[in-house]
Every structure is written in C-alpha cells, then in structure tokens.
Coordinates of C-alpha atoms and ligand atoms in Angstrom, one line a residue:
M1 CA 0.0 0.0 0.0
T2 CA 2.2 2.9 -1.3
M3 CA 0.6 6.3 -1.7
A4 CA 1.6 9.7 -2.8
P5 CA 2.2 12.2 0.1
K6 CA -0.9 14.3 1.0
P7 CA -1.0 18.0 0.2
A8 CA -0.1 20.2 3.2
T9 CA -2.4 22.2 5.4
A10 CA -1.5 24.2 8.4
A11 CA -2.4 21.4 10.8
D12 CA -1.1 18.8 8.5
P13 CA 2.3 20.1 7.4
E14 CA 4.0 18.8 4.3
T15 CA 6.4 16.0 4.9
K16 CA 10.0 17.1 5.6
D17 CA 12.7 16.8 3.1
F18 CA 14.5 13.4 3.5
S19 CA 16.2 13.4 0.2
K20 CA 19.7 12.8 1.6
S21 CA 18.5 10.0 3.8
R22 CA 16.7 8.4 0.9
A23 CA 19.8 8.6 -1.3
L24 CA 22.0 6.9 1.4
Q25 CA 19.6 4.1 2.3
P26 CA 20.3 1.8 -0.7
K27 CA 24.1 2.0 0.1
A28 CA 23.5 1.3 3.8
H29 CA 21.5 -1.9 2.9
E30 CA 24.1 -2.9 0.3
L31 CA 26.9 -2.6 2.9
I32 CA 25.1 -3.6 6.1
P33 CA 22.5 -6.5 6.5
G34 CA 19.4 -4.7 7.6
G35 CA 20.9 -1.3 6.9
S36 CA 21.7 -0.7 10.5
H37 CA 23.4 -2.4 13.5
T38 CA 20.3 -2.7 15.6
Y39 CA 17.0 -4.2 14.3
A40 CA 15.0 -1.9 16.5
K41 CA 16.4 1.1 14.6
G42 CA 15.8 -0.4 11.1
D43 CA 13.8 1.0 8.2
D44 CA 11.0 -1.5 8.8
Q45 CA 10.4 0.0 12.3
F46 CA 9.7 3.5 11.0
P47 CA 7.4 5.0 8.4
E48 CA 8.8 5.6 4.9
Q49 CA 8.8 9.3 5.4
S50 CA 11.3 9.2 8.2
P51 CA 14.8 10.4 8.9
G52 CA 17.1 7.7 7.7
F53 CA 20.3 8.7 9.4
M54 CA 21.1 11.0 12.3
V55 CA 24.2 13.1 12.5
R56 CA 24.1 14.8 15.8
G57 CA 22.2 15.3 19.0
K58 CA 22.1 17.7 22.0
G59 CA 20.0 17.1 25.0
C60 CA 16.7 15.5 23.8
H61 CA 17.1 17.1 20.3
A62 CA 18.6 15.3 17.3
W63 CA 19.3 16.3 13.8
D64 CA 19.2 14.1 10.7
I65 CA 21.4 14.1 7.6
D66 CA 19.0 16.5 5.8
G67 CA 19.2 19.0 8.7
N68 CA 15.7 18.3 10.1
E69 CA 15.5 18.7 13.9
F70 CA 13.5 16.4 16.1
I71 CA 12.7 16.0 19.8
E72 CA 13.5 12.3 20.5
Y73 CA 12.0 9.8 22.9
G74 CA 13.7 6.6 24.1
M75 CA 16.9 8.0 22.8
G76 CA 19.5 5.4 21.8
L77 CA 17.1 2.6 22.8
R78 CA 16.8 4.0 26.3
S79 CA 20.6 4.3 26.8
V80 CA 20.9 8.1 26.6
T81 CA 19.2 8.9 29.9
L82 CA 20.8 12.2 30.7
G83 CA 20.8 13.7 27.2
H84 CA 22.7 13.5 23.9
A85 CA 26.3 14.9 24.1
Y86 CA 25.8 15.6 27.8
Q87 CA 28.8 17.8 28.6
P88 CA 30.0 16.4 32.0
V89 CA 29.9 12.9 30.7
I90 CA 31.7 13.8 27.5
D91 CA 34.3 15.6 29.5
A92 CA 34.9 12.7 31.8
A93 CA 35.2 10.3 28.9
S94 CA 37.5 12.5 26.9
R95 CA 39.8 13.1 29.9
Q96 CA 40.1 9.4 30.3
M97 CA 40.8 9.0 26.5
Q98 CA 43.8 11.2 26.8
L99 CA 45.2 8.6 29.3
G100 CA 44.8 5.5 27.1
A101 CA 41.9 3.2 26.3
N102 CA 43.2 -0.3 27.0
F103 CA 46.3 -1.8 28.7
S104 CA 48.0 -5.2 29.3
R105 CA 46.9 -5.1 32.9
P106 CA 43.6 -3.9 34.4
A107 CA 43.1 -0.2 34.6
K108 CA 42.5 1.3 38.1
I109 CA 39.3 2.8 36.9
E110 CA 37.8 -0.8 36.7
V111 CA 37.9 -0.9 40.5
D112 CA 36.5 2.7 40.7
L113 CA 33.4 1.9 38.6
A114 CA 33.0 -1.4 40.5
E115 CA 32.9 0.6 43.7
S116 CA 30.4 3.1 42.3
M117 CA 28.1 0.3 41.0
L118 CA 28.2 -1.7 44.2
E119 CA 27.4 1.5 46.2
V120 CA 24.1 1.9 44.3
I121 CA 23.1 -1.7 43.8
D122 CA 23.3 -2.6 47.5
G123 CA 22.2 -6.3 47.3
A124 CA 25.3 -7.2 45.1
D125 CA 28.8 -8.1 46.3
M126 CA 30.7 -8.3 43.0
V127 CA 30.4 -7.0 39.5
K128 CA 31.8 -7.8 36.1
F129 CA 31.6 -5.4 33.1
A130 CA 31.0 -5.9 29.5
K131 CA 29.9 -3.9 26.5
N132 CA 26.4 -5.2 25.8
G133 CA 23.4 -6.1 27.9
S134 CA 23.1 -9.4 25.9
D135 CA 26.5 -10.5 27.0
V136 CA 25.8 -9.9 30.7
T137 CA 22.5 -11.7 30.7
T138 CA 24.1 -14.6 28.8
A139 CA 26.9 -14.6 31.4
A140 CA 24.3 -14.7 34.2
V141 CA 22.8 -17.7 32.6
K142 CA 26.1 -19.4 32.2
L143 CA 27.1 -18.7 35.8
A144 CA 23.7 -20.0 37.1
R145 CA 24.2 -23.2 35.1
A146 CA 27.7 -23.6 36.4
Y147 CA 26.7 -22.9 40.0
T148 CA 23.7 -25.3 40.0
G149 CA 25.1 -27.9 37.6
R150 CA 21.7 -27.8 35.8
D151 CA 20.9 -27.0 32.2
L152 CA 17.3 -25.5 32.0
V153 CA 16.6 -21.8 32.0
V154 CA 13.2 -20.2 32.7
I155 CA 12.2 -16.8 31.3
C156 CA 9.1 -14.7 31.4
A157 CA 6.7 -15.4 28.4
E158 CA 5.4 -11.8 28.2
Q159 CA 8.7 -10.0 28.2
P160 CA 10.1 -9.4 24.7
F161 CA 13.9 -9.4 24.9
F162 CA 16.8 -10.6 27.0
S163 CA 19.7 -11.2 24.7
T164 CA 20.9 -11.7 21.1
D165 CA 22.3 -15.1 22.1
D166 CA 20.9 -18.5 21.2
W167 CA 19.4 -19.5 24.6
F168 CA 17.0 -16.6 24.1
I169 CA 16.6 -15.9 20.4
G170 CA 16.0 -19.6 19.9
T171 CA 12.7 -19.1 21.7
T172 CA 11.5 -16.3 19.4
E173 CA 10.0 -16.2 15.9
N174 CA 13.3 -15.3 14.2
N175 CA 15.2 -18.3 15.4
A176 CA 16.8 -19.4 12.1
G177 CA 20.3 -20.7 12.6
I178 CA 19.7 -21.9 16.2
P179 CA 19.7 -25.6 16.9
R180 CA 16.4 -26.8 18.4
A181 CA 18.3 -28.6 21.2
I182 CA 19.3 -25.1 22.5
S183 CA 15.9 -23.5 22.2
E184 CA 14.4 -26.5 24.1
M185 CA 16.5 -25.7 27.1
T186 CA 14.7 -22.4 27.7
L187 CA 11.2 -22.6 29.2
K188 CA 8.6 -19.8 29.8
F189 CA 6.4 -18.9 32.8
R190 CA 3.7 -16.2 32.9
Y191 CA 4.2 -13.0 34.8
N192 CA 2.2 -12.7 38.0
D193 CA 1.3 -16.4 37.7
L194 CA 3.3 -18.2 40.4
E195 CA 1.5 -21.5 39.5
S196 CA 2.9 -21.4 36.0
L197 CA 6.4 -21.3 37.4
R198 CA 5.7 -23.9 40.0
E199 CA 4.4 -26.2 37.2
I200 CA 7.7 -25.9 35.4
F201 CA 9.6 -26.7 38.5
N202 CA 7.3 -29.7 39.1
Q203 CA 7.7 -31.0 35.5
H204 CA 11.6 -30.6 35.6
P205 CA 12.6 -31.5 39.1
A206 CA 16.2 -30.5 40.0
Q207 CA 16.8 -29.4 36.4
I208 CA 16.1 -25.6 36.5
A209 CA 19.3 -23.6 36.7
C210 CA 17.7 -20.1 36.9
V211 CA 14.6 -18.0 36.5
L212 CA 15.5 -14.8 34.6
F213 CA 13.1 -11.9 34.0
E214 CA 12.5 -8.2 34.4
A215 CA 11.1 -7.6 37.9
E216 CA 8.6 -5.3 36.1
A217 CA 8.0 -4.5 32.5
M218 CA 4.5 -3.2 31.4
T219 CA 2.6 -4.7 34.3
P220 CA 3.4 -4.1 38.0
P221 CA 4.0 -7.2 40.1
A222 CA 1.0 -8.4 42.1
P223 CA 1.6 -7.9 45.8
G224 CA 4.1 -10.5 47.0
F225 CA 4.7 -12.0 43.6
L226 CA 8.4 -11.2 43.4
Q227 CA 9.0 -12.4 46.9
Q228 CA 7.2 -15.6 46.1
V229 CA 9.2 -16.2 43.0
K230 CA 12.4 -15.7 45.0
G231 CA 11.1 -18.1 47.7
L232 CA 10.2 -20.7 45.1
C233 CA 13.6 -20.4 43.4
E234 CA 15.4 -20.9 46.7
Q235 CA 13.2 -23.8 47.7
E236 CA 14.0 -25.4 44.3
G237 CA 17.7 -24.6 44.3
A238 CA 17.5 -22.3 41.3
I239 CA 19.1 -18.9 40.8
L240 CA 16.9 -15.8 40.6
I241 CA 18.2 -13.3 38.0
F242 CA 16.6 -9.9 37.4
D243 CA 17.3 -8.3 34.0
E244 CA 17.6 -4.6 34.9
M245 CA 18.6 -3.4 31.5
I246 CA 15.5 -1.1 31.3
T247 CA 14.5 -0.8 34.9
G248 CA 18.1 -0.1 36.1
F249 CA 18.5 3.6 37.1
R250 CA 14.9 4.3 36.0
W251 CA 12.6 2.8 38.5
H252 CA 15.1 3.7 41.2
L253 CA 18.8 4.4 41.4
G254 CA 19.0 1.0 43.0
G255 CA 17.1 -0.7 40.2
A256 CA 13.7 -2.4 40.3
Q257 CA 15.2 -4.7 43.0
K258 CA 15.4 -1.7 45.3
F259 CA 12.1 -0.3 44.2
H260 CA 10.3 -3.6 44.9
G261 CA 12.4 -4.6 47.9
V262 CA 13.4 -8.0 46.5
T263 CA 17.1 -8.8 46.0
P264 CA 17.9 -11.3 43.3
H265 CA 20.9 -13.6 43.4
L266 CA 22.2 -12.1 40.2
S267 CA 21.2 -9.1 38.2
T268 CA 22.2 -7.4 34.9
F269 CA 22.5 -3.8 34.0
G270 CA 23.4 -1.8 30.8
K271 CA 21.6 1.0 28.9
A272 CA 21.3 3.8 31.6
M273 CA 24.7 3.0 33.0
G274 CA 26.8 5.1 30.6
N275 CA 24.5 7.7 28.9
G276 CA 25.0 6.0 25.6
F277 CA 28.6 4.8 26.1
A278 CA 28.9 1.0 25.7
I279 CA 28.9 -0.5 29.2
A280 CA 27.0 -3.2 30.9
A281 CA 27.3 -5.1 34.2
L282 CA 26.7 -8.5 35.7
M283 CA 26.2 -8.1 39.5
G284 CA 25.4 -10.5 42.3
Q285 CA 26.2 -12.5 45.4
R286 CA 29.9 -13.3 46.0
E287 CA 29.1 -17.0 46.5
I288 CA 28.0 -17.3 42.9
M289 CA 30.1 -14.5 41.2
K290 CA 33.3 -15.9 42.6
L291 CA 33.1 -18.9 40.3
G292 CA 34.2 -16.5 37.6
G293 CA 37.4 -15.8 39.7
I294 CA 40.8 -17.3 39.8
D295 CA 40.9 -18.1 43.5
H296 CA 38.7 -21.1 44.0
D297 CA 39.0 -24.9 43.6
Q298 CA 35.8 -25.4 41.6
P299 CA 35.8 -26.0 37.8
R300 CA 36.5 -22.6 36.2
V301 CA 33.7 -20.5 34.6
F302 CA 34.9 -18.5 31.6
L303 CA 32.9 -15.5 32.7
L304 CA 33.0 -12.3 30.5
S305 CA 36.5 -12.0 29.3
T306 CA 36.4 -9.6 26.4
T307 CA 39.1 -7.4 24.9
H308 CA 36.9 -4.2 25.2
G309 CA 34.9 -5.0 28.3
A310 CA 36.8 -2.5 30.4
E311 CA 37.5 0.2 27.7
T312 CA 38.5 3.0 30.0
H313 CA 36.5 5.9 28.7
A314 CA 33.2 4.0 28.8
L315 CA 34.0 3.3 32.5
A316 CA 34.8 7.0 33.1
A317 CA 31.5 7.9 31.4
S318 CA 29.7 5.5 33.6
I319 CA 31.2 6.8 36.8
E320 CA 30.2 10.3 35.8
T321 CA 26.7 9.2 34.8
I322 CA 26.2 7.5 38.2
R323 CA 27.6 10.6 40.0
I324 CA 25.0 12.8 38.2
Y325 CA 22.2 10.4 38.9
R326 CA 23.1 10.5 42.6
E327 CA 23.6 14.2 42.9
Q328 CA 20.8 15.6 40.8
N329 CA 17.8 13.3 41.5
V330 CA 17.7 12.2 37.9
V331 CA 15.3 9.4 38.6
E332 CA 12.8 11.8 40.2
H333 CA 13.0 14.0 37.0
L334 CA 12.3 11.0 34.8
W335 CA 9.2 10.1 36.8
R336 CA 8.0 13.7 37.0
Q337 CA 8.4 14.5 33.3
G338 CA 6.9 11.1 32.4
E339 CA 3.9 11.8 34.5
R340 CA 3.4 15.2 32.9
L341 CA 3.8 13.7 29.4
Q342 CA 1.4 10.9 30.2
E343 CA -1.2 13.5 31.3
L344 CA -0.8 15.6 28.2
V345 CA -1.0 12.6 25.8
N346 CA -4.0 11.1 27.6
R347 CA -5.8 14.5 27.5
S348 CA -5.1 14.7 23.8
A349 CA -6.4 11.1 23.2
A350 CA -9.6 12.0 25.2
E351 CA -10.1 15.2 23.3
N352 CA -9.8 13.3 20.0
R353 CA -12.1 10.5 21.2
L354 CA -9.4 7.9 21.0
Q355 CA -10.1 6.0 24.3
G356 CA -9.8 2.3 23.5
Y357 CA -7.8 3.1 20.3
F358 CA -4.7 4.8 21.7
E359 CA -3.3 3.9 25.1
V360 CA -0.2 5.1 27.0
L361 CA 1.2 2.2 29.0
G362 CA 3.9 1.6 31.6
R363 CA 5.4 3.5 34.5
P364 CA 6.0 7.3 34.0
C365 CA 9.8 6.7 33.8
N366 CA 9.3 4.2 30.9
L367 CA 6.2 5.0 28.9
V368 CA 5.2 3.2 25.7
Y369 CA 2.0 3.3 23.8
A370 CA -0.4 0.9 22.1
T371 CA -2.3 1.7 18.8
R372 CA -5.5 -0.1 17.8
D373 CA -7.7 0.0 14.7
Q374 CA -11.4 0.4 14.2
D375 CA -12.1 -3.0 15.7
R376 CA -9.7 -2.2 18.6
N377 CA -7.2 -4.8 17.4
P378 CA -3.5 -4.0 17.8
S379 CA -2.5 -2.2 14.6
Q380 CA 1.0 -1.6 13.1
A381 CA -0.7 0.5 10.4
F382 CA -2.1 2.9 13.0
R383 CA 1.3 2.9 14.8
T384 CA 2.9 3.9 11.5
L385 CA 0.3 6.7 11.0
F386 CA 1.0 8.1 14.5
L387 CA 4.8 7.9 14.0
Q388 CA 4.4 9.5 10.5
Q389 CA 2.3 12.4 11.9
L390 CA 4.7 13.1 14.8
I391 CA 7.7 13.0 12.5
R392 CA 6.1 15.6 10.2
R393 CA 5.9 17.8 13.3
G394 CA 9.4 17.2 14.5
V395 CA 9.0 14.4 17.1
I396 CA 10.5 10.9 16.9
A397 CA 8.6 8.8 19.5
P398 CA 8.8 5.0 19.1
S399 CA 8.1 5.2 22.8
F400 CA 7.4 8.1 25.2
V401 CA 10.5 7.3 27.3
V402 CA 11.9 10.6 28.6
S403 CA 15.5 11.6 29.6
F404 CA 16.9 14.1 32.1
S405 CA 17.0 16.6 29.2
H406 CA 13.3 16.6 28.4
S407 CA 12.2 20.0 29.6
D408 CA 8.6 21.3 30.1
A409 CA 9.1 23.3 26.8
D410 CA 10.0 20.0 25.0
L411 CA 7.0 18.3 26.5
D412 CA 4.7 21.2 25.5
Q413 CA 6.0 21.1 21.9
T414 CA 5.5 17.3 21.9
A415 CA 2.0 17.7 23.2
E416 CA 1.0 20.0 20.3
A417 CA 2.4 17.4 17.8
V418 CA 0.6 14.6 19.6
Y419 CA -2.7 16.5 19.5
E420 CA -2.4 17.0 15.7
A421 CA -1.3 13.3 15.2
H422 CA -4.3 12.2 17.3
R423 CA -6.6 14.4 15.2
V424 CA -5.4 12.6 12.0
Y425 CA -5.7 9.2 13.8
R426 CA -9.3 10.0 14.6
Q427 CA -10.0 10.9 11.0
A428 CA -8.3 7.7 9.8
L429 CA -10.5 5.7 12.1
D430 CA -13.6 7.4 10.7
E431 CA -12.6 7.5 7.1
G432 CA -10.2 4.7 6.5
I433 CA -6.4 4.7 7.1
E434 CA -5.5 4.3 3.4
K435 CA -6.3 7.9 2.8
Y436 CA -3.8 9.1 5.5
L437 CA -0.9 6.6 5.5
S438 CA 2.0 7.4 3.2
G439 CA 3.7 4.1 2.5
R440 CA 3.8 0.7 4.0
P441 CA 3.2 -0.1 7.7
V442 CA 6.0 -0.9 10.2
K443 CA 6.6 -4.5 11.2
P444 CA 7.4 -6.1 14.6
V445 CA 11.1 -6.8 15.1
N446 CA 10.4 -10.4 16.1
R447 CA 9.0 -12.2 13.1
R448 CA 9.8 -15.3 11.1
L449 CA 9.8 -13.9 7.6
N450 CA 10.6 -10.4 6.2
Ligands
LIG1 C1 15.3 -6.1 28.9 C2 16.5 -6.2 28.0 N1 17.5 -7.1 28.3 C3 18.6 -7.2 27.5 C4 18.8 -6.4 26.4 C5 20.0 -6.5 25.6 O1 20.8 -5.4 25.7 P1 21.9 -5.0 24.5 O2 21.1 -4.5 23.4 O3 22.8 -4.0 25.2 O4 22.6 -6.3 24.2 C6 17.8 -5.4 26.1 C7 18.0 -4.6 24.9 O5 17.1 -3.9 24.4 C8 16.6 -5.3 26.9 O6 15.7 -4.5 26.7

C-alpha cells in the first residue's frame, strides 16, 4: 500500500525533506545487512517518510542528515538517559581517553566503577563489566548453570527481549540458525502467575538452573509476587536473575530490585549506566560470582573475558553518569516528566475521542503506547500513521521514554504534535487509514519472515 504524500495544510504540514536520507539508504543496505546495526532502529520500524540517518544530538534534540530537527524519545534505545552529548559525561570520557583506552593489565578505573556500581546496587557483592546487555544476561545464565550444575533456563513469556544469544533468540519467531536442542532448554512462565512457574519446577525436578526476567515491564508485580518467585527459586535450588537493562536507574537508582524490595541472586544492567557509552554489568552475590574468579577450587567458569569489556573511557562515562544520577535526582525527574507527558498525551487522546484506540502504558519513567484499529485490534498501520504524523511535526517517538534533558518546553511542543497526530488518527478511524498513511506499515522486530 504505497501512496503519494498528501497535500499540506497548516495542521497537516507537508512531509519534511528526507532526500539525503533516501539517497543513502540503498548504500546502507548494500553494505550492512538490515541497513543498521540494531534491528529496532531499522527502516522497517519507521514510516517511509522518516529520517534515515542521524548526524548529531544535543539534550533531547537530534538532527538528521537532511538538517531536520527532532525531539527524541527513548533516545538510543533508552541508553541516553541524561541527554545527547551531555557535557560532563563527554568531559569525563575524553579526559580518560587522553590517558589511554586499554592496557595489558587492568586499569585502576575498573575498580573505581566497580565501587560506584556496588554502592548503588546494594544487594550485590561483586560486579563484572561488558559492552552489551546481551553479553551480561548470557553470562548470568552461564554462571547459574555452572553454580547449580543444571541446564534448563526459565524466562518470562510476556517480556520481549533478554539477549541476542541463542538461549533466548531460539525461543522467538526469528530463530533461524539456532539448533532446536538449544531452544528447548529455555522454558517460559507467565508474569504474575506463580503457579505457571511452580508447574515448570514440578515438570523438571532439580533441572532448572535459573529464573530470569524483568522484575517489572509493562505490568506491575502483584503484591508478594516477586518475593514468592524468590522463595520458590530458593526452595527449588535455582538462581533468581533480574534483567535490569530497562529498569536499572529508571525505576530507582538501586534498580527495580530496590524499588520492589526484592534482592535477586544475580542481576544485569546496561543502557542507563553510561549515557549511551557501551557499558553493561553482571552483578550478584559473592558466593556465585566468585566462580568467575581465579581463586577457588571449583571448575573454572569463563565469565565475561572480552578485549573491550573495560574500555576505560566507557568506564569513566559510567562513573560520571552515576555521580550525576546520585547528585541531581535524575530518577525523580524521569518520573515527574513522564507523568506530565502521560497526562498531556492522555488528554489529547480523550479530546480526540481515542479512548480504546490509543493507550499510554507503563510507568512514567518508561512510557510506551499501544495503537488499535477500528475493531480495537493492535495495529501496526495505526502505529505507523501516528509515527508519521509526529515525524512531520518534529518528534520521533517510538516510545514516550523521557530523559533528564526533556524540559517542560519540550513536552509542550511534543503535546502539540501529539494532538495533531491524534486528530489525524481519529480521521483515519472514521474515514479509513489508506487515505492518510503514506507508504507501508511498520513491522514487529520479532517475526519469522521479512
Ligand atoms: C530487557 C533487556 N534485556 C537485555 C537487552 C540486551 O541489551 P543489549 O542490546 O545492550 O545487548 C535489552 C535490549 O534492548 C533489553 O531491553
């Protein structure tokens, strides 16, 4: 369904000029499978009339290759929590760069960041760094398997992503290239359904190494649920792992584990740790973590040993990011601005009679939205339309996840764009989306075929 762009009106501005982006896209796809290095940023995730390539950012604003300016949400897949090019973090990283990036022995700064992380994540005794969240969740699984001597892993069925590695991707729609034997070692329980987890333990006695999930994603835990999961894991001799990639430094400086008062045996962090610099962490109890060390008499666990895992300027960026989080109440700001944005968007949806069709979901520090069609079924086409209308008005919002740099003025400007996008959404519900959508709809990341 490809259509010519609509003529412009004041409330429905002409689409922006993306000619440089369009010209570069074929080359990007010729050189890079998927045209980008992260599927969630891919062309199939955005409307056709979108910025194809970004060149710079400042705060919550970003500019594309054609010079178009946007207010961004969920910047860098939620990694840029303070703001793009955030000066104190850049200064800390560049000071460290002058001193060298990587040596033959550990850099002192590895111990400094370990101390910073262990000060804020108070249930953990030890920490190991890496570059990607996927690597640390995979390391947590390996460690749990080594510690328990068991093979099976249990994850949460409703939560969409834990790692690019086989033990997880093997359970998704896009599992080509992954042996079934590996996929079959990962089982799924339902969130807020303790019985579904108990059933798995009953069906596989003494075989479950770990239960890994996000303490909270879109739905808050039922009272006592997380405590009961921990109790069940301990009763069954399995390791409880919280994936804090999204919740870490958002729900609370101490993570969702602090927010909900349940300390897992292991937990994994990334994204918010370094304001966009590549840094992730596996954290946990000494008893388990020490298996990755060189001072025990158990079989050795080859735990996170990467050339770039402790690249010094990423560690410096992370130390500075954590310092700013602690000193400037960043988490409070995220919740406050998220709440304000949620109110503005909900008001706009109500004024445009979109209740039941457009819904803001999640905690204020981590807002996403659902789009539904005339029959109230989830709709990628309506998501595309909403994205398209926002982009025309200078807002890129695959989510409504705010950063420390989202000011009231940014939110007000966003609210105006959202109101106009909602107005068009309503018209598309009434008159048919074909008339309003320019180009093909977006697609989910996890799918079997292109
Ligand atoms: C909950 C969760 N866990 C793990 C990961 C993997 O992190 P990374 O992309 O840094 O490998 C992600 C990434 O989006 C995530 O959202």
